[in-house]
Short mmCIF file of C-alpha atoms in Angstrom, two decimals:
data_model
loop_
_atom_site.label_atom_id
_atom_site.label_comp_id
_atom_site.label_asym_id
_atom_site.label_seq_id
_atom_site.Cartn_x
_atom_site.Cartn_y
_atom_site.Cartn_z
CA MET A 1 -17.94 -92.88 9.66
CA ALA A 2 -17.87 -91.97 13.31
CA ASN A 3 -20.21 -88.91 12.70
CA ALA A 4 -22.66 -91.14 10.82
CA ALA A 5 -22.78 -93.59 13.90
CA LEU A 6 -23.05 -90.63 16.27
CA ARG A 7 -25.94 -89.03 14.41
CA ASN A 8 -28.15 -92.10 14.83
CA VAL A 9 -27.86 -92.06 18.63
CA LYS A 10 -30.00 -89.68 20.56
CA VAL A 11 -30.63 -89.32 24.21
CA LEU A 12 -34.30 -89.03 24.82
CA PRO A 13 -35.48 -86.45 27.19
CA ASN A 14 -36.79 -88.63 30.12
CA SER A 15 -36.58 -92.31 31.18
CA ALA A 16 -39.83 -93.75 32.44
CA ASN A 17 -38.15 -95.95 35.11
CA MET A 18 -34.73 -97.18 36.26
CA GLU A 19 -34.81 -100.21 33.89
CA GLU A 20 -35.15 -98.01 30.85
CA ALA A 21 -32.40 -95.65 32.20
CA ARG A 22 -30.19 -98.74 32.69
CA HIS A 23 -30.79 -99.83 29.16
CA ARG A 24 -29.79 -96.40 27.82
CA VAL A 25 -26.62 -96.48 29.84
CA PHE A 26 -25.71 -99.74 28.25
CA GLU A 27 -26.69 -98.47 24.86
CA PHE A 28 -24.36 -95.39 25.46
CA PHE A 29 -21.50 -97.65 26.55
CA ARG A 30 -21.91 -99.72 23.38
CA THR A 31 -21.86 -96.67 21.20
CA ALA A 32 -18.87 -95.20 22.91
CA CYS A 33 -17.01 -98.56 22.42
CA ARG A 34 -17.85 -98.63 18.88
CA LEU A 35 -16.41 -95.17 18.25
CA LEU A 36 -13.25 -95.76 20.12
CA PRO A 37 -11.35 -97.13 17.10
CA SER A 38 -12.17 -93.94 15.17
CA VAL A 39 -11.12 -91.85 18.01
CA MET A 40 -7.72 -93.60 18.32
CA GLU A 41 -7.38 -92.94 14.43
CA ILE A 42 -8.47 -89.19 14.71
CA TYR A 43 -6.15 -88.38 17.75
CA ASN A 44 -3.24 -90.79 16.73
CA LEU A 45 -3.32 -92.45 20.16
CA TYR A 46 -1.68 -95.77 19.10
CA ASP A 47 1.60 -94.99 20.69
CA VAL A 48 0.02 -93.93 24.02
CA VAL A 49 -2.81 -96.14 24.84
CA SER A 50 -4.79 -99.10 23.44
CA VAL A 51 -8.40 -99.31 22.67
CA SER A 52 -9.08 -101.73 25.62
CA GLU A 53 -7.39 -99.16 28.04
CA LEU A 54 -9.70 -96.45 26.51
CA ARG A 55 -12.73 -98.77 26.92
CA SER A 56 -11.80 -99.44 30.56
CA SER A 57 -11.51 -95.66 31.09
CA VAL A 58 -14.97 -95.16 29.64
CA ALA A 59 -16.32 -97.98 31.91
CA SER A 60 -14.75 -96.41 34.91
CA GLN A 61 -16.25 -93.18 34.21
CA ILE A 62 -19.65 -94.76 33.98
CA ARG A 63 -18.97 -96.71 37.21
CA ASN A 64 -18.28 -93.52 39.10
CA ASN A 65 -21.91 -92.75 39.02
CA ILE A 66 -23.21 -96.03 39.94
CA HIS A 67 -24.71 -94.89 43.07
CA VAL A 68 -27.22 -92.71 41.22
CA THR A 69 -30.73 -93.92 41.33
CA ASP A 70 -32.90 -91.14 39.99
CA PRO A 71 -33.72 -91.67 36.40
CA LYS A 72 -33.81 -88.00 35.67
CA VAL A 73 -30.12 -87.61 36.91
CA ILE A 74 -29.01 -90.61 34.94
CA ASP A 75 -30.65 -88.99 31.78
CA MET A 76 -28.79 -85.69 32.55
CA LEU A 77 -25.46 -87.66 33.01
CA LEU A 78 -26.13 -89.43 29.74
CA PHE A 79 -26.78 -86.17 27.96
CA LYS A 80 -23.38 -84.91 29.36
CA GLY A 81 -21.71 -88.12 28.23
CA MET A 82 -23.14 -87.83 24.70
CA GLU A 83 -22.03 -84.19 24.44
CA GLU A 84 -18.52 -85.20 25.54
CA LEU A 85 -18.43 -88.06 23.02
CA LYS A 86 -19.64 -85.73 20.35
CA ASN A 87 -16.93 -83.23 21.17
CA VAL A 88 -14.26 -85.95 21.07
CA VAL A 89 -15.56 -87.39 17.70
CA ASP A 90 -15.93 -83.89 16.09
CA HIS A 91 -12.36 -83.15 16.97
CA SER A 92 -13.35 -80.27 19.34
CA LYS A 93 -10.57 -81.34 21.74
CA GLN A 94 -6.91 -81.54 21.04
CA ARG A 95 -4.74 -84.71 21.53
CA HIS A 96 -3.32 -83.62 24.85
CA HIS A 97 -6.79 -83.08 26.16
CA ILE A 98 -7.76 -86.70 25.39
CA ILE A 99 -4.46 -87.99 26.79
CA GLY A 100 -4.81 -85.88 29.91
CA GLN A 101 -8.39 -86.70 30.73
CA TYR A 102 -8.66 -90.44 29.75
CA VAL A 103 -5.02 -91.85 29.83
CA VAL A 104 -2.97 -90.00 32.36
CA GLY A 105 -5.92 -88.74 34.46
CA ARG A 106 -7.19 -92.35 35.14
CA GLN A 107 -3.61 -93.38 36.29
CA VAL A 108 -3.41 -90.39 38.69
CA GLN A 109 -6.77 -91.07 40.15
CA ASP A 110 -5.89 -94.76 40.72
CA SER A 111 -2.58 -94.01 42.35
CA ALA A 112 -4.17 -91.39 44.62
CA THR A 113 -6.66 -93.80 46.03
CA LYS A 114 -4.29 -96.65 46.71
CA ASP A 115 -2.61 -95.64 49.93
CA PRO A 116 -3.12 -92.06 51.16
CA GLY A 117 -1.21 -90.68 54.05
CA THR A 118 1.44 -93.33 54.67
CA SER A 119 4.34 -90.80 54.58
CA THR A 120 5.85 -90.51 58.09
CA PHE A 121 6.41 -86.73 57.53
CA LEU A 122 2.70 -86.22 56.82
CA LYS A 123 1.65 -88.14 59.88
CA ASN A 124 4.02 -86.17 62.01
CA PHE A 125 2.81 -82.87 60.59
CA TYR A 126 -0.87 -83.74 61.13
CA ASN A 127 -0.10 -84.84 64.69
CA THR A 128 1.90 -81.67 65.66
CA ASN A 129 -0.31 -79.16 63.74
CA TYR A 130 -2.71 -76.96 65.90
CA PHE A 131 -5.98 -77.85 64.64
#
């Protein structure tokens, strides 16, 4: 089922403008969200993460590149995203790869950006170091 849905989706070589590239990004996100239940089934992720958490992980991966305004770069990122999605659906990755990249990796990134450098030890170290 997942392979049939993925076969119908193709990233065309070039977007004519930003509006077309934006539309393709939304289409890619919809496709990825449609395939998430089958990914949960393939990798048996029900005990680790929910579909909504995976969906938010995919959305955050897309939002990481929100500053890109060149349609050619967006097309290249879409190609990479489709390749990653195909690898996941074709079971080219193992379960711990999926958990590390999209479940635990997201939590580590979130905690790393919250409050960097509040440790008094690190503050004292940076102040007394000979830089």
